[in-house]
CSV table of N, CA and C in Angstrom, one decimal:
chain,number,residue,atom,x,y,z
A,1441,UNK,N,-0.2,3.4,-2.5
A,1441,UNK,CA,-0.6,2.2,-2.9
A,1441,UNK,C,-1.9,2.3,-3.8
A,1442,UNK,N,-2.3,3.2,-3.4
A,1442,UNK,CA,-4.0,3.6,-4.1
A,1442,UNK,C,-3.7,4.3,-5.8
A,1443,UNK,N,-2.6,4.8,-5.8
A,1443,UNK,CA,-2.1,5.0,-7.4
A,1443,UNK,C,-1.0,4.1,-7.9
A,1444,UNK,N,-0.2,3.3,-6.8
A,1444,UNK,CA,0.8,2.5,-7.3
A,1444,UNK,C,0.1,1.6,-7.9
A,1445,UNK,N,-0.8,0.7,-7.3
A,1445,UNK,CA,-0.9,-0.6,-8.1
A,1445,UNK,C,-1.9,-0.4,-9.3
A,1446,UNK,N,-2.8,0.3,-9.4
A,1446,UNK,CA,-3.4,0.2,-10.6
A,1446,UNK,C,-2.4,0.8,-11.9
A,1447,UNK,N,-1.4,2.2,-11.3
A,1447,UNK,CA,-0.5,2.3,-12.4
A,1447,UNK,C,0.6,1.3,-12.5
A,1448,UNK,N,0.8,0.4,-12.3
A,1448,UNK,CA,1.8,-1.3,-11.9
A,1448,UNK,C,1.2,-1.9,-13.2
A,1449,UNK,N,-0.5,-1.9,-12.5
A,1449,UNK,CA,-1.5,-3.2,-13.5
A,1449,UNK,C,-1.4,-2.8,-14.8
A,1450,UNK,N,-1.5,-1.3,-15.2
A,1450,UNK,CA,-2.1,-0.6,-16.4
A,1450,UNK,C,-0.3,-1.0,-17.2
A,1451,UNK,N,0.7,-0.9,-16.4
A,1451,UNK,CA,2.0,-0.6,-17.5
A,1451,UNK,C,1.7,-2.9,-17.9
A,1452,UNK,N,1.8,-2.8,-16.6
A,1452,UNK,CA,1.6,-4.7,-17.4
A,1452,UNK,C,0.9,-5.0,-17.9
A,1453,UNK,N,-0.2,-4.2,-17.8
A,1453,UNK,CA,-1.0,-4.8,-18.9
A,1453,UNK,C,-1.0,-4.7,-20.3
A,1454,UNK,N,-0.3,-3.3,-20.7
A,1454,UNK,CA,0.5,-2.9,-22.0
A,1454,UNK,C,1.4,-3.5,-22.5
A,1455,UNK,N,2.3,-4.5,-21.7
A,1455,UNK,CA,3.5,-4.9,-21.5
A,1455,UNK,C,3.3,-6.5,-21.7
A,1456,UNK,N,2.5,-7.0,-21.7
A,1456,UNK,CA,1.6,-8.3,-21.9
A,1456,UNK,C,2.2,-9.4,-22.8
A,1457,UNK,N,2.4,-8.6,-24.3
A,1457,UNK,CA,2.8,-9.3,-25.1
A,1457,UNK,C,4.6,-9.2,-25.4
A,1458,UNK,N,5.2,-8.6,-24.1
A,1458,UNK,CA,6.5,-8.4,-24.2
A,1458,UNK,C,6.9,-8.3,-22.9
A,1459,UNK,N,7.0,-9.5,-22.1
A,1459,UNK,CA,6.8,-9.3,-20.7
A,1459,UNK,C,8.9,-9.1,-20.2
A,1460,UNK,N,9.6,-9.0,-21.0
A,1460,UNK,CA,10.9,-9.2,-20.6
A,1460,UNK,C,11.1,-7.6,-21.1
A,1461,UNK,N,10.3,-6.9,-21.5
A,1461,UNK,CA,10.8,-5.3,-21.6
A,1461,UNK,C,9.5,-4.4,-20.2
A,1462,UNK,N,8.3,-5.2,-20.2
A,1462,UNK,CA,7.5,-5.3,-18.5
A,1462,UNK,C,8.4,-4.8,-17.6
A,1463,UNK,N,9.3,-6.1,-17.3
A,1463,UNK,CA,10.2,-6.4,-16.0
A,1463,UNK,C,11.1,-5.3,-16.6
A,1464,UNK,N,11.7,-4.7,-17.4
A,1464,UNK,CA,13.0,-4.3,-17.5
A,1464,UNK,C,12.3,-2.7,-16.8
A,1465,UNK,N,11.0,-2.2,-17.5
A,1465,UNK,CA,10.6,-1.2,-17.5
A,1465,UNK,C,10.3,-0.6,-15.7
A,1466,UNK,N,9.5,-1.9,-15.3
A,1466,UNK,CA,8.9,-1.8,-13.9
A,1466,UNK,C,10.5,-1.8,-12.8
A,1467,UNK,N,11.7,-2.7,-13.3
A,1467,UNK,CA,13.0,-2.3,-12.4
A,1467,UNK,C,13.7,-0.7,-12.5
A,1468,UNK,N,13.2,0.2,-13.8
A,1468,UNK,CA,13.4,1.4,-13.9
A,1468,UNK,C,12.9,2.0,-12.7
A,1469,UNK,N,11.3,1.9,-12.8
A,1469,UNK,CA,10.5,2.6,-12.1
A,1469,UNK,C,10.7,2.4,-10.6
A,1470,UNK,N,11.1,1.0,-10.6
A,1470,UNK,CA,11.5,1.5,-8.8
A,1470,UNK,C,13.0,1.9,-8.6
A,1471,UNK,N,14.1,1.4,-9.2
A,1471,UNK,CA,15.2,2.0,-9.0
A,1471,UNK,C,14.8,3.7,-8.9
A,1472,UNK,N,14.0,4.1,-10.2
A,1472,UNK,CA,13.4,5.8,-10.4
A,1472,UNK,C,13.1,5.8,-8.5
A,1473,UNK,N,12.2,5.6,-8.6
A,1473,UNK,CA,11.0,5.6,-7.5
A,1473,UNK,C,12.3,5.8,-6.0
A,1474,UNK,N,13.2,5.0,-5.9
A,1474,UNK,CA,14.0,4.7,-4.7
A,1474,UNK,C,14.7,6.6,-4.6
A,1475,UNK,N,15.4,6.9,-6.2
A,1475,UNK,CA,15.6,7.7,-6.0
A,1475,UNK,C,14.6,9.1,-5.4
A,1476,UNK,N,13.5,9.3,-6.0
A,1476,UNK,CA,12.7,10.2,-5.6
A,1476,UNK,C,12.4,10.4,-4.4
A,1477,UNK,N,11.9,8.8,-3.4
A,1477,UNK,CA,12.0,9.0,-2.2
A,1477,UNK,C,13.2,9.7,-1.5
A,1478,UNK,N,14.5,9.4,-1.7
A,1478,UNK,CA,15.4,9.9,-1.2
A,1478,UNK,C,15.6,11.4,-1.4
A,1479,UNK,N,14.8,11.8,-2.2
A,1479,UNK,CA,15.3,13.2,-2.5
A,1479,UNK,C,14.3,14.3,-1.8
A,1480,UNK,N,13.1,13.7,-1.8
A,1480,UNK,CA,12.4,14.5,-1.0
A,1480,UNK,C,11.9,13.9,0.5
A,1481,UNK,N,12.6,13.0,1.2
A,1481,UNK,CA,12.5,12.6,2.1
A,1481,UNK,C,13.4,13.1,3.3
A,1482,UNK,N,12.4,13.7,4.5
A,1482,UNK,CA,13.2,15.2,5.3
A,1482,UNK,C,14.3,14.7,6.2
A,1483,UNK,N,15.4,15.3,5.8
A,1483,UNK,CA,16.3,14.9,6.3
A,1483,UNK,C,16.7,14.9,8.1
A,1484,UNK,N,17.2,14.0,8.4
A,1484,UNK,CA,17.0,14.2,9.8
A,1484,UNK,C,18.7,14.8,10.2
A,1485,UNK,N,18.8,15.2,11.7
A,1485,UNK,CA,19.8,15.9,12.4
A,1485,UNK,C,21.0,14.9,12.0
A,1486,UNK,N,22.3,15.4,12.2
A,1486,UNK,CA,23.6,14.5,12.0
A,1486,UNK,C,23.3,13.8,13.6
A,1487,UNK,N,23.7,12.7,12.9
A,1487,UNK,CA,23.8,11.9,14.7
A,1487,UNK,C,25.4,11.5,15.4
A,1488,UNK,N,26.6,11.9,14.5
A,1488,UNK,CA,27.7,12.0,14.8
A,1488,UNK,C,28.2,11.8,16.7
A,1489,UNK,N,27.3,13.6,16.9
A,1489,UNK,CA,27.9,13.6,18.4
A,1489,UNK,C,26.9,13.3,18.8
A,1490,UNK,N,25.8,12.5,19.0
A,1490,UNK,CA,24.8,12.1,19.6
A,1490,UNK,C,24.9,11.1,20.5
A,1491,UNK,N,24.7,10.8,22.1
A,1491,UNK,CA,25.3,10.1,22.6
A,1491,UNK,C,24.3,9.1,22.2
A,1492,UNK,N,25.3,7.7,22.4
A,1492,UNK,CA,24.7,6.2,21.7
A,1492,UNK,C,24.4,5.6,22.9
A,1493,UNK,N,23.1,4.4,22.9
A,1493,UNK,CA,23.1,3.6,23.6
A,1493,UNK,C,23.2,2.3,23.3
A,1494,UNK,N,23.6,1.2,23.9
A,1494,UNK,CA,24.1,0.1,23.4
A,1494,UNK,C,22.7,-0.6,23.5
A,1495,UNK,N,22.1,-1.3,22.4
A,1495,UNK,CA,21.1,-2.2,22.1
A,1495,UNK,C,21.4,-3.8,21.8
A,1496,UNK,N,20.3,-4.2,22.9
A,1496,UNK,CA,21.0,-5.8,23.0
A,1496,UNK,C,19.3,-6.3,21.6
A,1497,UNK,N,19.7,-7.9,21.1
A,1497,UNK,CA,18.7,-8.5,20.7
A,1497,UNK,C,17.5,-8.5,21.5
A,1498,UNK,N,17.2,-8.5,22.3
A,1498,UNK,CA,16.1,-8.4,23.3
A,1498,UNK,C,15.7,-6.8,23.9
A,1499,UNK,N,16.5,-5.8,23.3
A,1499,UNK,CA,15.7,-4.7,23.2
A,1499,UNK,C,15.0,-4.6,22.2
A,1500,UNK,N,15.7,-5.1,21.5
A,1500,UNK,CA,14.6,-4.7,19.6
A,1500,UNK,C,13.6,-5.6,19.8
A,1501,UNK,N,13.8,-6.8,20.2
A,1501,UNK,CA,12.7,-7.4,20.4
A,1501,UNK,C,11.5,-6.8,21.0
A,1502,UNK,N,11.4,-6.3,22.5
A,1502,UNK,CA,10.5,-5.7,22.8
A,1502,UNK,C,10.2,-4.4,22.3
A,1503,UNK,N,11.1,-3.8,21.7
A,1503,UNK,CA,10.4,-2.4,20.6
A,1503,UNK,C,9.5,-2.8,20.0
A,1504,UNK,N,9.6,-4.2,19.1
A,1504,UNK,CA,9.1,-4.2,18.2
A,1504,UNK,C,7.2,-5.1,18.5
A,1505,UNK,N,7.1,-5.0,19.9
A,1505,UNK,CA,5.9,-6.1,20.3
A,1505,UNK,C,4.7,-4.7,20.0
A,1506,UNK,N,3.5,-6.2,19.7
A,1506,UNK,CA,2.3,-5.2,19.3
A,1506,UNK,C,1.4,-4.9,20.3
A,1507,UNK,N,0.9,-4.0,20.5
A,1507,UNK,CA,0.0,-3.0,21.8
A,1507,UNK,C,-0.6,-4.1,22.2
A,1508,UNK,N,-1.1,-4.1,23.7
A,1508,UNK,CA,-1.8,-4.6,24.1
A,1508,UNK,C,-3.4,-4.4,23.9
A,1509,UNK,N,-3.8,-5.4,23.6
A,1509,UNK,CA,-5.4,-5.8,23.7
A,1509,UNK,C,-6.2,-4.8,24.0
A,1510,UNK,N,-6.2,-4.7,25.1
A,1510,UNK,CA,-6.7,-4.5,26.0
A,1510,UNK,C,-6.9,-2.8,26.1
A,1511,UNK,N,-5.6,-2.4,25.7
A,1511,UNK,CA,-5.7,-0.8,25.6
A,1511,UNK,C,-5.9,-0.3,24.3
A,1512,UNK,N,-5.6,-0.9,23.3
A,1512,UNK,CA,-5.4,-0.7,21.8
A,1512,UNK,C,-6.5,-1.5,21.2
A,1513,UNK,N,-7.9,-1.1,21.6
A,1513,UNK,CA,-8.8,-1.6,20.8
A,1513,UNK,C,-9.2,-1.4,19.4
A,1514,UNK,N,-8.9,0.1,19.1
A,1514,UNK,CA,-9.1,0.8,17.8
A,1514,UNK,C,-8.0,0.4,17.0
A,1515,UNK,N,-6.9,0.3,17.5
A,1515,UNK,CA,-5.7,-0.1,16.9
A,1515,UNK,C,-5.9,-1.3,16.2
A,1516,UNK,N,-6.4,-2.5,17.1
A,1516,UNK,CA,-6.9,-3.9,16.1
A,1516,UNK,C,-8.1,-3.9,15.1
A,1517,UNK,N,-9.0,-3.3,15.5
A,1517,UNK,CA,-10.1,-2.8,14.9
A,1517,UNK,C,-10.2,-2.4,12.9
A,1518,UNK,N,-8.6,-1.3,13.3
A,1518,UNK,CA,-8.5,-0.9,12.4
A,1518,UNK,C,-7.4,-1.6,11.4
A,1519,UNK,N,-6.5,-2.2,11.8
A,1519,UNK,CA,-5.9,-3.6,11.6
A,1519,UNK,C,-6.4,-4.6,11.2
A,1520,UNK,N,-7.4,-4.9,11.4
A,1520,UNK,CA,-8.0,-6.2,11.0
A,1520,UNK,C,-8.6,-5.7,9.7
A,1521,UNK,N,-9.4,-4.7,10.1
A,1521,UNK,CA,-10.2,-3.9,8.8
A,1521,UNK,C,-9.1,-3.8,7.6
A,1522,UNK,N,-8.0,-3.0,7.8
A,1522,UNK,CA,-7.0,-2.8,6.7
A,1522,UNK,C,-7.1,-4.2,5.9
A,1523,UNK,N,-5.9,-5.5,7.1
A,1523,UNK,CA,-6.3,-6.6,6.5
A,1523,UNK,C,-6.8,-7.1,5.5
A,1524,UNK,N,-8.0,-6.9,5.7
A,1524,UNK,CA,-9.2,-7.5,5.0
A,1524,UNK,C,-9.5,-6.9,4.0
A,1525,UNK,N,-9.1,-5.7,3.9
A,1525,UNK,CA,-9.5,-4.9,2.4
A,1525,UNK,C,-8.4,-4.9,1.3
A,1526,UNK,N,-7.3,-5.2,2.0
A,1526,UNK,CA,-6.2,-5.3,1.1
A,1526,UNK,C,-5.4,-6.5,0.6
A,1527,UNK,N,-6.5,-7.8,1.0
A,1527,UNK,CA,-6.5,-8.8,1.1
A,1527,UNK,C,-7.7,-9.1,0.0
A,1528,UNK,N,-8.4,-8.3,-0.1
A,1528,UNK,CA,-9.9,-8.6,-1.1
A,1528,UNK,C,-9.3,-8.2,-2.2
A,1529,UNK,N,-8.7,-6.9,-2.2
A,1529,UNK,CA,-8.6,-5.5,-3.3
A,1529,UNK,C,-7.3,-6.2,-4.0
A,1530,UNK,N,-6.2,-7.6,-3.7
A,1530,UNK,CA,-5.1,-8.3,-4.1
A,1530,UNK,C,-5.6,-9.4,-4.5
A,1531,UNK,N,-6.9,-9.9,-4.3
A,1531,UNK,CA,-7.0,-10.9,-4.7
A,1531,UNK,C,-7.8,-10.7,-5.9
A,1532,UNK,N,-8.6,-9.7,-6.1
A,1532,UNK,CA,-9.3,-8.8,-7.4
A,1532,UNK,C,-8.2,-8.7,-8.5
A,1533,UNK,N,-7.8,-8.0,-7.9
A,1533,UNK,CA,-6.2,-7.2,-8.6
A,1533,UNK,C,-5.3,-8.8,-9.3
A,1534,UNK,N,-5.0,-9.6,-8.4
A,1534,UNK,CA,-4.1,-10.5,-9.4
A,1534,UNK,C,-5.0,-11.3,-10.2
A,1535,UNK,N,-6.2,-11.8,-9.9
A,1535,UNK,CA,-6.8,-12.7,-11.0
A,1535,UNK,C,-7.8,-11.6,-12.3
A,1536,UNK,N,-7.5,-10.8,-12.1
A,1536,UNK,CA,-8.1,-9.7,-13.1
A,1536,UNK,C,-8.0,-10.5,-14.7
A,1537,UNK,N,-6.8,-10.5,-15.2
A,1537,UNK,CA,-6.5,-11.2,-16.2
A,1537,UNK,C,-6.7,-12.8,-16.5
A,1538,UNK,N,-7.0,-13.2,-15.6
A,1538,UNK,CA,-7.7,-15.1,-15.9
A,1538,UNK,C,-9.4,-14.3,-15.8
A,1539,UNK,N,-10.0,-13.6,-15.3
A,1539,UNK,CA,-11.3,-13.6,-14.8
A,1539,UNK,C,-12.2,-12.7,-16.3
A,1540,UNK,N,-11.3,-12.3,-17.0
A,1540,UNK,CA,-11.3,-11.5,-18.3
A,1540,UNK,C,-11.3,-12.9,-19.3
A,1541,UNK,N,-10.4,-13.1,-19.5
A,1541,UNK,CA,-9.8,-14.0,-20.3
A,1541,UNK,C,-11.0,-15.6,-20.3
A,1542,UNK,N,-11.3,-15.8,-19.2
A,1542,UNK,CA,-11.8,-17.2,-19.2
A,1542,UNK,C,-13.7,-16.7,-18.8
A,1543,UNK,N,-14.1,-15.8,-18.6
A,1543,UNK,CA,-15.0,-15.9,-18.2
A,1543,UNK,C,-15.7,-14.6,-19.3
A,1544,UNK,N,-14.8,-14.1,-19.4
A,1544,UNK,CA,-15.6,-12.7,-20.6
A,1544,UNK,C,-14.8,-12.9,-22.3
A,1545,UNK,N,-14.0,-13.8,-22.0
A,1545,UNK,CA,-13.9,-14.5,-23.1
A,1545,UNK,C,-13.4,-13.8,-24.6
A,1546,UNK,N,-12.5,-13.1,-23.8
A,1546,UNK,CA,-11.6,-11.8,-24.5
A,1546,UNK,C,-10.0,-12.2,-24.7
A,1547,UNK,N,-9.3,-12.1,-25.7
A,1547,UNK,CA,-8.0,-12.6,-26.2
A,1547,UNK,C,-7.1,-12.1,-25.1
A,1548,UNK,N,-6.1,-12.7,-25.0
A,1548,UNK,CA,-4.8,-12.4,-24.0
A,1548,UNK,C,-4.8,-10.6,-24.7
A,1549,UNK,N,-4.6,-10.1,-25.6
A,1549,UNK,CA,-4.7,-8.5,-25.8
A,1549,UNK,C,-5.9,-7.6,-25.9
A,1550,UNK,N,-6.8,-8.0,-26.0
A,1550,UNK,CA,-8.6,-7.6,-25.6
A,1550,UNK,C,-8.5,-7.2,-24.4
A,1551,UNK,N,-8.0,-8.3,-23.6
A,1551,UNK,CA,-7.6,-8.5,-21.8
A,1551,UNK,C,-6.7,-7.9,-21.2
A,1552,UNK,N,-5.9,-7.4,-21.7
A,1552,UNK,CA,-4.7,-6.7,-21.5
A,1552,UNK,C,-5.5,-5.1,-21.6
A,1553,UNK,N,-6.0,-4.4,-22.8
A,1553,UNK,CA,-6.8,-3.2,-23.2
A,1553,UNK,C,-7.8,-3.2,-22.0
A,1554,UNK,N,-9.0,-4.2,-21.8
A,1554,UNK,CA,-9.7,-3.8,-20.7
A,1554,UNK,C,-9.1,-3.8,-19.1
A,1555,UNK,N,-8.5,-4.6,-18.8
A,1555,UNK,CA,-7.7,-4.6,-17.3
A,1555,UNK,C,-6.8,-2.7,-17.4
A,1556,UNK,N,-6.4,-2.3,-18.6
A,1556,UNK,CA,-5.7,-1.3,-18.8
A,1556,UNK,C,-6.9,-0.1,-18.0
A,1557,UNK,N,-7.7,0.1,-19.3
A,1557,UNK,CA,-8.9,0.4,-18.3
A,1557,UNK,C,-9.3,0.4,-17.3
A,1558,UNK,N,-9.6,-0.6,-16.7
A,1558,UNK,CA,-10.4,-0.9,-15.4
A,1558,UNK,C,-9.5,-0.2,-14.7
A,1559,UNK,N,-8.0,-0.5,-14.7
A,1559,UNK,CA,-7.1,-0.1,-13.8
A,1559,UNK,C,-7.0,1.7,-13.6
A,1560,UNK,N,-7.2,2.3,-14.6
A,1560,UNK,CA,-7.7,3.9,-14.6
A,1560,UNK,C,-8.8,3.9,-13.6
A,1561,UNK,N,-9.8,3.5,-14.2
A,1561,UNK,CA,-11.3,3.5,-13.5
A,1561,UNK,C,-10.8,3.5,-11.8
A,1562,UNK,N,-10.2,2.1,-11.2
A,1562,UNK,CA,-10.1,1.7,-10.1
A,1562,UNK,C,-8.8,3.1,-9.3
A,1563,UNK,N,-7.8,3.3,-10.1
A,1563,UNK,CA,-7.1,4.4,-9.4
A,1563,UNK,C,-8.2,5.7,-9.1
A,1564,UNK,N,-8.5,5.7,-10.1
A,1564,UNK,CA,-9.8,7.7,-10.2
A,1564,UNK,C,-10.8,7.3,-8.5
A,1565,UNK,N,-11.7,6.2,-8.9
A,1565,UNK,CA,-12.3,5.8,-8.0
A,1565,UNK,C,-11.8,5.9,-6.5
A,1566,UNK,N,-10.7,5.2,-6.6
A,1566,UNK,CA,-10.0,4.4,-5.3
A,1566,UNK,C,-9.1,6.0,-4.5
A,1567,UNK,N,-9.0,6.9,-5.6
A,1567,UNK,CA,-8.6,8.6,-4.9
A,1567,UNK,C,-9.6,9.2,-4.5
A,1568,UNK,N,-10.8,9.1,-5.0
A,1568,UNK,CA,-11.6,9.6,-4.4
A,1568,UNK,C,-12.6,9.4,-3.6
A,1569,UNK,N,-12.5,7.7,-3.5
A,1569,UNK,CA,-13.1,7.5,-2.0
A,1569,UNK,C,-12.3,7.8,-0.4
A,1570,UNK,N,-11.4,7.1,-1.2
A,1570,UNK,CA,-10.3,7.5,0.0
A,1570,UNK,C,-10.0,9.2,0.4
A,1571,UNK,N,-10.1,10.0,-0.4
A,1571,UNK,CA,-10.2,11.2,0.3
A,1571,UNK,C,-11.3,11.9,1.1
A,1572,UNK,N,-12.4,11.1,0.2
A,1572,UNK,CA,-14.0,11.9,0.5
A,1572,UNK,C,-13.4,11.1,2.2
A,1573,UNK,N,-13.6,10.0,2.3
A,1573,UNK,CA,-13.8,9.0,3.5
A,1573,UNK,C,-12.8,10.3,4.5
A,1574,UNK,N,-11.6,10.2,4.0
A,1574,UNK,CA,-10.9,10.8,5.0
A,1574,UNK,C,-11.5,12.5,5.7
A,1575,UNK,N,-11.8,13.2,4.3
A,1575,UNK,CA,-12.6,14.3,4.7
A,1575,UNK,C,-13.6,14.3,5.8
A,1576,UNK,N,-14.4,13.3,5.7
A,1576,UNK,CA,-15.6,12.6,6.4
A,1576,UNK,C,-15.4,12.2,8.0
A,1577,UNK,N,-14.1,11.1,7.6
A,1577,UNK,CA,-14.2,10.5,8.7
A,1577,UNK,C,-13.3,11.5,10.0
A,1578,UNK,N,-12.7,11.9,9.0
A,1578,UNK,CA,-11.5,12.7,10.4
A,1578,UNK,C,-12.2,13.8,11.5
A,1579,UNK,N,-12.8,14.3,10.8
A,1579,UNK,CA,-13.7,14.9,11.7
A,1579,UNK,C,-14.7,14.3,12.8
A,1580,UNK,N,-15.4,13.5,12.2
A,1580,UNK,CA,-16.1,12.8,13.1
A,1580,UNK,C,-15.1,12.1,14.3
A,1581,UNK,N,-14.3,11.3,14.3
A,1581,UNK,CA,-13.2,10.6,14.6
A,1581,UNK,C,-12.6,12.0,15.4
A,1582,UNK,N,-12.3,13.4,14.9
A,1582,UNK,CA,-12.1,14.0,16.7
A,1582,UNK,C,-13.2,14.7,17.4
A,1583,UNK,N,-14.0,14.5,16.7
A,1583,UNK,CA,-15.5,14.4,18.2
A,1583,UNK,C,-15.9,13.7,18.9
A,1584,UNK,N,-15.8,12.4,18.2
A,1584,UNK,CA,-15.5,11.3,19.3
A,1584,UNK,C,-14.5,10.7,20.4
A,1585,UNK,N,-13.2,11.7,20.0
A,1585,UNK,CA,-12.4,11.5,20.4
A,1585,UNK,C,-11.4,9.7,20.4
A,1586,UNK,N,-11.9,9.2,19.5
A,1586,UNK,CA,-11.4,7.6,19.3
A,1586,UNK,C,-10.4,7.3,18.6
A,1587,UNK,N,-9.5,8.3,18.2
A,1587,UNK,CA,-8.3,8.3,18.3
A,1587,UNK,C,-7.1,7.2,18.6
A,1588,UNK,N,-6.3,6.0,18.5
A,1588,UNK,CA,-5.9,5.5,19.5
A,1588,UNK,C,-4.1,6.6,19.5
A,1589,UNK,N,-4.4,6.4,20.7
A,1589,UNK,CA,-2.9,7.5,21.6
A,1589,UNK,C,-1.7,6.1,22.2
A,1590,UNK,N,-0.6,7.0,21.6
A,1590,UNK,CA,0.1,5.9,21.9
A,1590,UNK,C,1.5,6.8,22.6
């Protein structure tokens, strides 16, 4: 996500004044994209002779319930956190081109060239905090042992 959407923003924003070859380009890229995942994604065992258990609606249901409170504090913690940043960093992200346009007062293709930009800027940046952080934090995070175990 940290190189998809700014490289998403940067092709639409080139794509601006021709938005029906945009859409044609960006349905490549994920049709592309579906394939790639499939190709390097590790294959798991045949499940042919694998004995089967029969699953009712009410087992998937309880598969699918979220940790309790109570034990899973870091789990919400870090949940909510996600939330919230990817909820700010989408709401940046779509009004980018009215906030150019109406407020910096740059033509629909001015606006298009700087969001093109920014959106380089924001991917370079956005790899490298997120790695330093990860460098950073992982460590710390098994000395403390805060982990959540599931």
């Amino acid at each position: 996500m940290v190189a998809g959407q700014p490289i998403g923003t940067m092709i639409g924003s080139r794509m601006i004044n021709n938005a029906q070859a945009g859409f044609i380009i960006g349905a490549v890229i994920m049709l592309a994209s579906g394939f790639v995942a499939l190709a390097i994604w590790p294959r798991e065992e045949f499940s042919k002779d694998m004995e089967r258990t029969k699953m009712t609606l009410k087992d998937l249901a309880v598969s699918c319930h979220f940790p309790k409170f109570s034990t899973s504090r870091d789990f919400y913690k870090a949940f909510g956190c996600r939330v919230c940043m990817l909820l700010s960093y989408q709401m940046i992200s779509v009004h980018q081109l009215y906030i150019v346009e109406d407020y910096v007062h740059q033509t629909k293709t001015e606006a298009a060239g700087t969001i093109a930009t920014m959106s380089i800027i924001t991917m370079v940046v956005s790899l490298t905090v997120s790695l330093t952080a990860s460098l950073i934090s992982g460590p710390i995070s098994d000395k403390m042992h805060t982990r959540a175990r599931y």
